[in-house]
CSV table of N, CA, C and O in Angstrom, one decimal:
chain,number,residue,atom,x,y,z
K,20,MET,N,-50.8,28.9,29.6
K,20,MET,CA,-51.8,28.4,28.8
K,20,MET,C,-53.1,29.1,29.2
K,20,MET,O,-53.4,29.2,30.4
K,21,ASP,N,-53.9,29.6,28.3
K,21,ASP,CA,-55.1,30.3,28.7
K,21,ASP,C,-56.2,29.3,28.9
K,21,ASP,O,-56.1,28.1,28.6
K,22,SER,N,-57.4,29.7,29.5
K,22,SER,CA,-58.4,28.8,29.9
K,22,SER,C,-59.1,28.2,28.7
K,22,SER,O,-59.6,27.0,28.8
K,23,ASP,N,-59.1,28.8,27.5
K,23,ASP,CA,-59.7,28.2,26.3
K,23,ASP,C,-58.9,26.9,25.8
K,23,ASP,O,-59.4,25.9,25.4
K,24,ALA,N,-57.6,27.0,25.9
K,24,ALA,CA,-56.7,25.9,25.5
K,24,ALA,C,-56.9,24.7,26.5
K,24,ALA,O,-56.8,23.6,26.1
K,25,ARG,N,-57.1,25.0,27.7
K,25,ARG,CA,-57.3,23.9,28.7
K,25,ARG,C,-58.6,23.1,28.4
K,25,ARG,O,-58.6,22.0,28.7
K,26,ARG,N,-59.6,23.8,27.9
K,26,ARG,CA,-60.8,23.1,27.6
K,26,ARG,C,-60.6,22.1,26.5
K,26,ARG,O,-61.2,21.1,26.4
K,27,VAL,N,-59.7,22.4,25.5
K,27,VAL,CA,-59.5,21.5,24.4
K,27,VAL,C,-58.7,20.3,24.8
K,27,VAL,O,-58.9,19.2,24.3
K,28,ILE,N,-57.7,20.4,25.7
K,28,ILE,CA,-56.9,19.3,26.1
K,28,ILE,C,-57.7,18.5,27.2
K,28,ILE,O,-58.1,19.0,28.2
K,29,PRO,N,-58.0,17.2,26.9
K,29,PRO,CA,-58.7,16.4,27.9
K,29,PRO,C,-57.9,16.3,29.2
K,29,PRO,O,-56.7,16.4,29.2
K,30,ALA,N,-58.7,16.0,30.2
K,30,ALA,CA,-58.1,15.9,31.6
K,30,ALA,C,-57.1,14.8,31.6
K,30,ALA,O,-57.3,13.8,31.1
K,31,GLY,N,-56.0,15.1,32.3
K,31,GLY,CA,-54.9,14.1,32.4
K,31,GLY,C,-53.9,14.1,31.3
K,31,GLY,O,-52.8,13.5,31.5
K,32,LYS,N,-54.2,14.7,30.2
K,32,LYS,CA,-53.2,14.7,29.1
K,32,LYS,C,-52.0,15.5,29.4
K,32,LYS,O,-50.9,15.1,29.0
K,33,GLU,N,-52.1,16.5,30.2
K,33,GLU,CA,-51.0,17.4,30.5
K,33,GLU,C,-49.9,16.6,31.4
K,33,GLU,O,-48.8,16.9,31.3
K,34,ARG,N,-50.4,15.7,32.2
K,34,ARG,CA,-49.5,15.0,33.1
K,34,ARG,C,-48.8,13.8,32.5
K,34,ARG,O,-47.8,13.3,33.0
K,35,ARG,N,-49.2,13.2,31.4
K,35,ARG,CA,-48.6,12.0,30.8
K,35,ARG,C,-47.2,12.2,30.5
K,35,ARG,O,-46.4,11.3,30.8
K,36,PRO,N,-46.7,13.3,29.9
K,36,PRO,CA,-45.3,13.4,29.6
K,36,PRO,C,-44.5,13.3,30.9
K,36,PRO,O,-43.4,12.7,30.9
K,37,TYR,N,-45.0,13.8,32.0
K,37,TYR,CA,-44.2,13.7,33.2
K,37,TYR,C,-44.2,12.3,33.8
K,37,TYR,O,-43.2,11.9,34.3
K,38,ARG,N,-45.3,11.6,33.6
K,38,ARG,CA,-45.4,10.2,34.0
K,38,ARG,C,-44.4,9.4,33.2
K,38,ARG,O,-43.7,8.5,33.8
K,39,MET,N,-44.4,9.6,31.9
K,39,MET,CA,-43.5,8.8,31.1
K,39,MET,C,-42.0,9.2,31.4
K,39,MET,O,-41.2,8.3,31.4
K,40,LEU,N,-41.8,10.4,31.7
K,40,LEU,CA,-40.4,10.8,32.0
K,40,LEU,C,-40.0,10.2,33.4
K,40,LEU,O,-38.9,9.7,33.5
K,41,ALA,N,-40.9,10.2,34.3
K,41,ALA,CA,-40.6,9.6,35.6
K,41,ALA,C,-40.4,8.1,35.5
K,41,ALA,O,-39.5,7.6,36.1
K,42,ALA,N,-41.2,7.5,34.6
K,42,ALA,CA,-41.0,6.0,34.4
K,42,ALA,C,-39.7,5.8,33.7
K,42,ALA,O,-39.0,4.8,34.1
K,43,PHE,N,-39.3,6.6,32.8
K,43,PHE,CA,-38.0,6.4,32.1
K,43,PHE,C,-36.9,6.5,33.1
K,43,PHE,O,-35.9,5.7,33.1
K,44,PHE,N,-36.9,7.5,34.0
K,44,PHE,CA,-35.8,7.7,35.0
K,44,PHE,C,-35.8,6.6,36.0
K,44,PHE,O,-34.7,6.2,36.4
K,45,CYS,N,-36.9,6.0,36.3
K,45,CYS,CA,-37.0,4.9,37.2
K,45,CYS,C,-36.3,3.7,36.6
K,45,CYS,O,-35.5,3.0,37.2
K,46,VAL,N,-36.6,3.4,35.3
K,46,VAL,CA,-36.0,2.3,34.6
K,46,VAL,C,-34.5,2.5,34.4
K,46,VAL,O,-33.7,1.6,34.7
K,47,ALA,N,-34.1,3.7,34.1
K,47,ALA,CA,-32.7,4.0,34.0
K,47,ALA,C,-32.0,3.9,35.3
K,47,ALA,O,-30.9,3.3,35.3
K,48,ALA,N,-32.6,4.3,36.4
K,48,ALA,CA,-31.9,4.1,37.7
K,48,ALA,C,-31.8,2.6,38.0
K,48,ALA,O,-30.7,2.2,38.6
K,49,VAL,N,-32.8,1.8,37.7
K,49,VAL,CA,-32.7,0.4,38.0
K,49,VAL,C,-31.6,-0.2,37.2
K,49,VAL,O,-30.7,-1.0,37.7
K,50,LEU,N,-31.5,0.1,35.9
K,50,LEU,CA,-30.5,-0.5,35.0
K,50,LEU,C,-29.1,0.0,35.5
K,50,LEU,O,-28.1,-0.8,35.5
K,51,PHE,N,-29.0,1.2,35.9
K,51,PHE,CA,-27.7,1.7,36.4
K,51,PHE,C,-27.3,1.0,37.6
K,51,PHE,O,-26.1,0.6,37.8
K,52,ALA,N,-28.2,0.7,38.6
K,52,ALA,CA,-27.9,0.0,39.8
K,52,ALA,C,-27.4,-1.4,39.5
K,52,ALA,O,-26.5,-2.0,40.1
K,53,VAL,N,-28.1,-2.1,38.5
K,53,VAL,CA,-27.7,-3.4,38.1
K,53,VAL,C,-26.3,-3.4,37.5
K,53,VAL,O,-25.5,-4.3,37.8
K,54,CYS,N,-26.0,-2.4,36.7
K,54,CYS,CA,-24.6,-2.3,36.2
K,54,CYS,C,-23.6,-2.2,37.2
K,54,CYS,O,-22.5,-2.7,37.2
K,55,LEU,N,-23.9,-1.3,38.2
K,55,LEU,CA,-22.9,-1.1,39.3
K,55,LEU,C,-22.7,-2.4,40.1
K,55,LEU,O,-21.6,-2.7,40.5
K,56,VAL,N,-23.8,-3.1,40.4
K,56,VAL,CA,-23.7,-4.4,41.1
K,56,VAL,C,-22.9,-5.4,40.3
K,56,VAL,O,-22.0,-6.1,40.8
K,57,GLN,N,-23.1,-5.5,39.0
K,57,GLN,CA,-22.3,-6.4,38.1
K,57,GLN,C,-20.9,-6.0,38.1
K,57,GLN,O,-20.0,-6.9,38.2
K,58,ALA,N,-20.5,-4.8,38.0
K,58,ALA,CA,-19.1,-4.3,38.0
K,58,ALA,C,-18.5,-4.7,39.4
K,58,ALA,O,-17.3,-5.1,39.4
K,59,ALA,N,-19.2,-4.5,40.4
K,59,ALA,CA,-18.7,-4.8,41.8
K,59,ALA,C,-18.4,-6.3,41.9
K,59,ALA,O,-17.4,-6.8,42.4
K,60,ASP,N,-19.4,-7.1,41.3
K,60,ASP,CA,-19.2,-8.6,41.4
K,60,ASP,C,-18.0,-9.0,40.6
K,60,ASP,O,-17.2,-9.9,41.0
K,61,ASP,N,-17.7,-8.4,39.4
K,61,ASP,CA,-16.6,-8.7,38.6
K,61,ASP,C,-15.3,-8.3,39.3
K,61,ASP,O,-14.3,-9.1,39.3
K,62,GLN,N,-15.3,-7.2,40.0
K,62,GLN,CA,-14.1,-6.7,40.7
K,62,GLN,C,-13.9,-7.7,41.9
K,62,GLN,O,-12.7,-8.1,42.1
K,63,THR,N,-14.9,-8.1,42.6
K,63,THR,CA,-14.8,-9.1,43.7
K,63,THR,C,-14.2,-10.4,43.2
K,63,THR,O,-13.3,-11.0,43.8
K,64,LEU,N,-14.7,-10.8,42.0
K,64,LEU,CA,-14.2,-12.1,41.4
K,64,LEU,C,-12.7,-12.0,41.2
K,64,LEU,O,-12.0,-12.9,41.6
K,65,ILE,N,-12.2,-10.9,40.7
K,65,ILE,CA,-10.8,-10.7,40.4
K,65,ILE,C,-10.0,-10.7,41.7
K,65,ILE,O,-9.0,-11.3,41.9
K,66,THR,N,-10.6,-9.9,42.7
K,66,THR,CA,-9.9,-9.8,43.9
K,66,THR,C,-9.8,-11.1,44.6
K,66,THR,O,-8.7,-11.5,45.2
K,67,GLN,N,-10.8,-11.9,44.6
K,67,GLN,CA,-10.8,-13.2,45.3
K,67,GLN,C,-10.0,-14.3,44.6
K,67,GLN,O,-9.3,-15.1,45.2
K,68,ARG,N,-10.0,-14.3,43.3
K,68,ARG,CA,-9.4,-15.4,42.6
K,68,ARG,C,-8.0,-15.0,42.1
K,68,ARG,O,-7.1,-15.9,42.1
K,69,CYS,N,-7.8,-13.8,41.6
K,69,CYS,CA,-6.5,-13.5,41.0
K,69,CYS,C,-5.4,-13.0,42.0
K,69,CYS,O,-4.3,-13.3,41.8
K,70,LEU,N,-5.9,-12.2,42.9
K,70,LEU,CA,-4.9,-11.7,43.9
K,70,LEU,C,-4.3,-12.7,44.8
K,70,LEU,O,-3.4,-12.4,45.5
K,71,GLY,N,-4.9,-13.9,44.8
K,71,GLY,CA,-4.3,-15.0,45.6
K,71,GLY,C,-3.0,-15.4,45.2
K,71,GLY,O,-2.1,-15.9,45.9
K,72,CYS,N,-2.7,-15.3,43.9
K,72,CYS,CA,-1.4,-15.7,43.3
K,72,CYS,C,-0.5,-14.6,43.0
K,72,CYS,O,0.7,-14.8,43.1
K,73,HIS,N,-1.0,-13.4,42.7
K,73,HIS,CA,-0.1,-12.3,42.4
K,73,HIS,C,-0.9,-11.0,42.6
K,73,HIS,O,-2.1,-11.0,42.6
K,74,GLY,N,-0.1,-9.9,42.7
K,74,GLY,CA,-0.7,-8.6,42.9
K,74,GLY,C,-1.1,-8.1,41.5
K,74,GLY,O,-1.0,-8.7,40.5
K,75,MET,N,-1.7,-6.9,41.5
K,75,MET,CA,-2.2,-6.3,40.3
K,75,MET,C,-1.2,-5.4,39.6
K,75,MET,O,-1.5,-4.8,38.6
K,76,GLU,N,0.0,-5.3,40.1
K,76,GLU,CA,1.0,-4.3,39.6
K,76,GLU,C,1.2,-4.5,38.1
K,76,GLU,O,1.2,-3.5,37.4
K,77,LYS,N,1.4,-5.7,37.7
K,77,LYS,CA,1.7,-5.9,36.2
K,77,LYS,C,0.5,-5.5,35.4
K,77,LYS,O,0.6,-4.8,34.4
K,78,ASN,N,-0.7,-5.9,35.9
K,78,ASN,CA,-1.9,-5.5,35.1
K,78,ASN,C,-2.2,-4.0,35.1
K,78,ASN,O,-2.7,-3.5,34.1
K,79,CYS,N,-1.7,-3.3,36.1
K,79,CYS,CA,-1.9,-1.9,36.2
K,79,CYS,C,-1.0,-1.2,35.2
K,79,CYS,O,-1.2,0.0,34.8
K,80,GLU,N,0.2,-1.8,34.9
K,80,GLU,CA,1.1,-1.2,34.0
K,80,GLU,C,0.7,-1.4,32.5
K,80,GLU,O,1.2,-0.7,31.6
K,81,VAL,N,-0.1,-2.4,32.3
K,81,VAL,CA,-0.5,-2.7,30.9
K,81,VAL,C,-1.5,-1.7,30.4
K,81,VAL,O,-2.4,-1.3,31.1
K,82,THR,N,-1.3,-1.3,29.1
K,82,THR,CA,-2.2,-0.3,28.5
K,82,THR,C,-3.1,-0.8,27.5
K,82,THR,O,-3.8,-0.1,26.8
K,83,VAL,N,-3.0,-2.2,27.3
K,83,VAL,CA,-3.9,-2.8,26.3
K,83,VAL,C,-5.3,-2.9,26.7
K,83,VAL,O,-5.6,-3.3,27.9
K,84,ASN,N,-6.2,-2.5,25.9
K,84,ASN,CA,-7.6,-2.5,26.2
K,84,ASN,C,-8.4,-3.5,25.3
K,84,ASN,O,-9.6,-3.4,25.2
K,85,ASP,N,-7.7,-4.4,24.6
K,85,ASP,CA,-8.3,-5.4,23.7
K,85,ASP,C,-8.8,-6.6,24.5
K,85,ASP,O,-8.0,-7.3,25.2
K,86,PRO,N,-10.1,-6.8,24.5
K,86,PRO,CA,-10.7,-7.9,25.2
K,86,PRO,C,-10.1,-9.3,24.9
K,86,PRO,O,-9.9,-10.2,25.7
K,87,GLU,N,-9.8,-9.5,23.6
K,87,GLU,CA,-9.2,-10.8,23.2
K,87,GLU,C,-7.8,-11.0,23.8
K,87,GLU,O,-7.5,-12.1,24.2
K,88,TRP,N,-7.0,-9.9,23.8
K,88,TRP,CA,-5.7,-10.0,24.4
K,88,TRP,C,-5.8,-10.4,25.9
K,88,TRP,O,-5.1,-11.2,26.4
K,89,TRP,N,-6.8,-9.7,26.6
K,89,TRP,CA,-7.0,-10.0,28.0
K,89,TRP,C,-7.5,-11.4,28.2
K,89,TRP,O,-7.1,-12.1,29.2
K,90,LYS,N,-8.3,-11.9,27.3
K,90,LYS,CA,-8.9,-13.2,27.4
K,90,LYS,C,-7.7,-14.3,27.3
K,90,LYS,O,-7.6,-15.2,28.1
K,91,GLU,N,-6.8,-14.1,26.4
K,91,GLU,CA,-5.7,-14.9,26.2
K,91,GLU,C,-4.8,-14.9,27.5
K,91,GLU,O,-4.3,-16.0,27.9
K,92,THR,N,-4.6,-13.7,28.0
K,92,THR,CA,-3.8,-13.6,29.2
K,92,THR,C,-4.5,-14.3,30.4
K,92,THR,O,-3.8,-15.1,31.2
K,93,VAL,N,-5.8,-14.1,30.6
K,93,VAL,CA,-6.5,-14.8,31.7
K,93,VAL,C,-6.5,-16.3,31.5
K,93,VAL,O,-6.3,-17.1,32.4
K,94,LEU,N,-6.6,-16.8,30.2
K,94,LEU,CA,-6.6,-18.2,29.9
K,94,LEU,C,-5.2,-18.8,30.3
K,94,LEU,O,-5.2,-20.0,30.8
K,95,ARG,N,-4.2,-18.0,30.1
K,95,ARG,CA,-2.8,-18.5,30.5
K,95,ARG,C,-2.8,-18.8,32.1
K,95,ARG,O,-2.2,-19.7,32.5
K,96,MET,N,-3.4,-17.9,32.8
K,96,MET,CA,-3.5,-18.0,34.2
K,96,MET,C,-4.3,-19.3,34.6
K,96,MET,O,-3.9,-20.0,35.5
K,97,VAL,N,-5.4,-19.5,33.9
K,97,VAL,CA,-6.2,-20.7,34.2
K,97,VAL,C,-5.5,-21.9,33.9
K,97,VAL,O,-5.7,-23.0,34.5
K,98,GLU,N,-4.5,-21.9,32.9
K,98,GLU,CA,-3.7,-23.1,32.6
K,98,GLU,C,-2.9,-23.4,33.8
K,98,GLU,O,-2.6,-24.6,34.1
K,99,TYR,N,-2.4,-22.4,34.6
K,99,TYR,CA,-1.6,-22.7,35.8
K,99,TYR,C,-2.4,-23.3,36.9
K,99,TYR,O,-2.0,-24.1,37.7
K,100,LYS,N,-3.7,-22.9,37.0
K,100,LYS,CA,-4.6,-23.3,38.1
K,100,LYS,C,-5.9,-23.6,37.4
K,100,LYS,O,-6.8,-22.7,37.3
K,101,SER,N,-6.2,-24.8,37.0
K,101,SER,CA,-7.4,-25.1,36.2
K,101,SER,C,-8.7,-24.8,36.9
K,101,SER,O,-9.7,-24.6,36.2
K,102,ASP,N,-8.8,-24.9,38.2
K,102,ASP,CA,-10.1,-24.6,38.9
K,102,ASP,C,-10.2,-23.1,39.2
K,102,ASP,O,-11.1,-22.8,40.0
K,103,LEU,N,-9.4,-22.3,38.7
K,103,LEU,CA,-9.4,-20.9,39.0
K,103,LEU,C,-10.7,-20.2,38.6
K,103,LEU,O,-11.4,-19.5,39.3
K,104,LEU,N,-11.0,-20.3,37.3
K,104,LEU,CA,-12.2,-19.7,36.7
K,104,LEU,C,-12.9,-20.6,35.7
K,104,LEU,O,-12.2,-21.4,35.0
K,105,ASN,N,-14.2,-20.5,35.6
K,105,ASN,CA,-14.9,-21.2,34.6
K,105,ASN,C,-15.0,-20.4,33.3
K,105,ASN,O,-14.5,-19.2,33.3
K,106,ASP,N,-15.6,-20.8,32.3
K,106,ASP,CA,-15.6,-20.1,31.0
K,106,ASP,C,-16.3,-18.7,31.1
K,106,ASP,O,-15.8,-17.7,30.6
K,107,VAL,N,-17.4,-18.7,31.8
K,107,VAL,CA,-18.1,-17.5,31.9
K,107,VAL,C,-17.3,-16.5,32.8
K,107,VAL,O,-17.2,-15.3,32.4
K,108,GLU,N,-16.7,-16.9,33.8
K,108,GLU,CA,-15.9,-16.1,34.7
K,108,GLU,C,-14.7,-15.6,33.9
K,108,GLU,O,-14.3,-14.4,34.1
K,109,THR,N,-14.1,-16.4,33.1
K,109,THR,CA,-13.0,-16.0,32.3
K,109,THR,C,-13.3,-14.8,31.4
K,109,THR,O,-12.6,-13.8,31.3
K,110,ASP,N,-14.5,-14.9,30.8
K,110,ASP,CA,-15.0,-13.8,29.9
K,110,ASP,C,-15.2,-12.6,30.7
K,110,ASP,O,-14.8,-11.5,30.3
K,111,LYS,N,-15.8,-12.7,31.9
K,111,LYS,CA,-16.1,-11.5,32.7
K,111,LYS,C,-14.8,-10.8,33.1
K,111,LYS,O,-14.7,-9.6,33.1
K,112,VAL,N,-13.9,-11.6,33.6
K,112,VAL,CA,-12.6,-11.1,34.0
K,112,VAL,C,-11.9,-10.4,32.9
K,112,VAL,O,-11.4,-9.2,33.0
K,113,ALA,N,-11.9,-11.0,31.7
K,113,ALA,CA,-11.2,-10.4,30.5
K,113,ALA,C,-11.9,-9.1,30.1
K,113,ALA,O,-11.2,-8.1,29.9
K,114,LEU,N,-13.2,-9.0,30.1
K,114,LEU,CA,-13.9,-7.8,29.8
K,114,LEU,C,-13.6,-6.7,30.8
K,114,LEU,O,-13.5,-5.5,30.5
K,115,PHE,N,-13.6,-7.1,32.1
K,115,PHE,CA,-13.4,-6.1,33.1
K,115,PHE,C,-12.0,-5.5,33.0
K,115,PHE,O,-11.8,-4.3,33.0
K,116,LEU,N,-11.0,-6.4,32.8
K,116,LEU,CA,-9.6,-5.9,32.7
K,116,LEU,C,-9.3,-5.1,31.4
K,116,LEU,O,-8.4,-4.3,31.3
K,117,ALA,N,-10.1,-5.4,30.3
K,117,ALA,CA,-10.0,-4.7,29.1
K,117,ALA,C,-10.5,-3.3,29.1
K,117,ALA,O,-10.2,-2.4,28.3
K,118,ASP,N,-11.3,-3.0,30.1
K,118,ASP,CA,-11.9,-1.7,30.3
K,118,ASP,C,-10.9,-0.9,31.2
K,118,ASP,O,-10.8,-1.2,32.4
K,119,GLU,N,-10.3,0.1,30.7
K,119,GLU,CA,-9.2,0.9,31.4
K,119,GLU,C,-9.8,1.5,32.7
K,119,GLU,O,-9.1,1.5,33.8
K,120,ARG,N,-11.0,2.0,32.7
K,120,ARG,CA,-11.6,2.6,33.9
K,120,ARG,C,-11.8,1.6,34.9
K,120,ARG,O,-11.5,1.8,36.1
K,121,LYS,N,-12.3,0.4,34.6
K,121,LYS,CA,-12.6,-0.6,35.6
K,121,LYS,C,-11.3,-1.2,36.1
K,121,LYS,O,-11.1,-1.4,37.3
K,122,ARG,N,-10.3,-1.4,35.2
K,122,ARG,CA,-9.0,-1.9,35.6
K,122,ARG,C,-8.3,-1.0,36.6
K,122,ARG,O,-7.7,-1.4,37.5
K,123,SER,N,-8.5,0.3,36.4
K,123,SER,CA,-7.9,1.3,37.2
K,123,SER,C,-8.4,1.3,38.6
K,123,SER,O,-7.7,1.7,39.6
K,124,THR,N,-9.6,0.8,38.8
K,124,THR,CA,-10.2,0.7,40.2
K,124,THR,C,-9.4,-0.3,41.0
K,124,THR,O,-9.3,-0.2,42.2
K,125,LEU,N,-8.9,-1.4,40.3
K,125,LEU,CA,-8.1,-2.4,41.0
K,125,LEU,C,-6.7,-1.8,41.3
K,125,LEU,O,-6.1,-2.1,42.4
K,126,CYS,N,-6.2,-1.0,40.4
K,126,CYS,CA,-4.9,-0.4,40.6
K,126,CYS,C,-4.9,0.6,41.8
K,126,CYS,O,-3.9,0.6,42.6
K,127,SER,N,-5.9,1.3,41.9
K,127,SER,CA,-5.9,2.3,43.0
K,127,SER,C,-6.1,1.7,44.4
K,127,SER,O,-5.9,2.3,45.4
K,128,SER,N,-6.6,0.4,44.4
K,128,SER,CA,-6.8,-0.2,45.7
K,128,SER,C,-5.6,-1.0,46.2
K,128,SER,O,-5.6,-1.5,47.3
K,129,ASN,N,-4.5,-1.0,45.4
K,129,ASN,CA,-3.3,-1.7,45.8
K,129,ASN,C,-2.4,-0.7,46.6
K,129,ASN,O,-2.3,0.4,46.3
């Protein structure tokens, strides 16, 4: 940029796009961290509550990614042990298991 163009742009205007970009990346990093913590919490929930009765072998063989199918399956487990999960936890577990990538993290740990 030549010196004439710099006179036309008010001071500080050149840096604003960088500030906005830095703010965007900071917000994205925080949201990403929150998502990672949430996924770890769901995995811990499954490890603590589900693996007490059975291993994950059957779940690892299933190729269904339908959240409703998984919810029905988890609800069947809750029928066997009523204090196993509350409604919110049931939904979290079903959504976690319906995601093939997340479910595979459990399979690789067995």
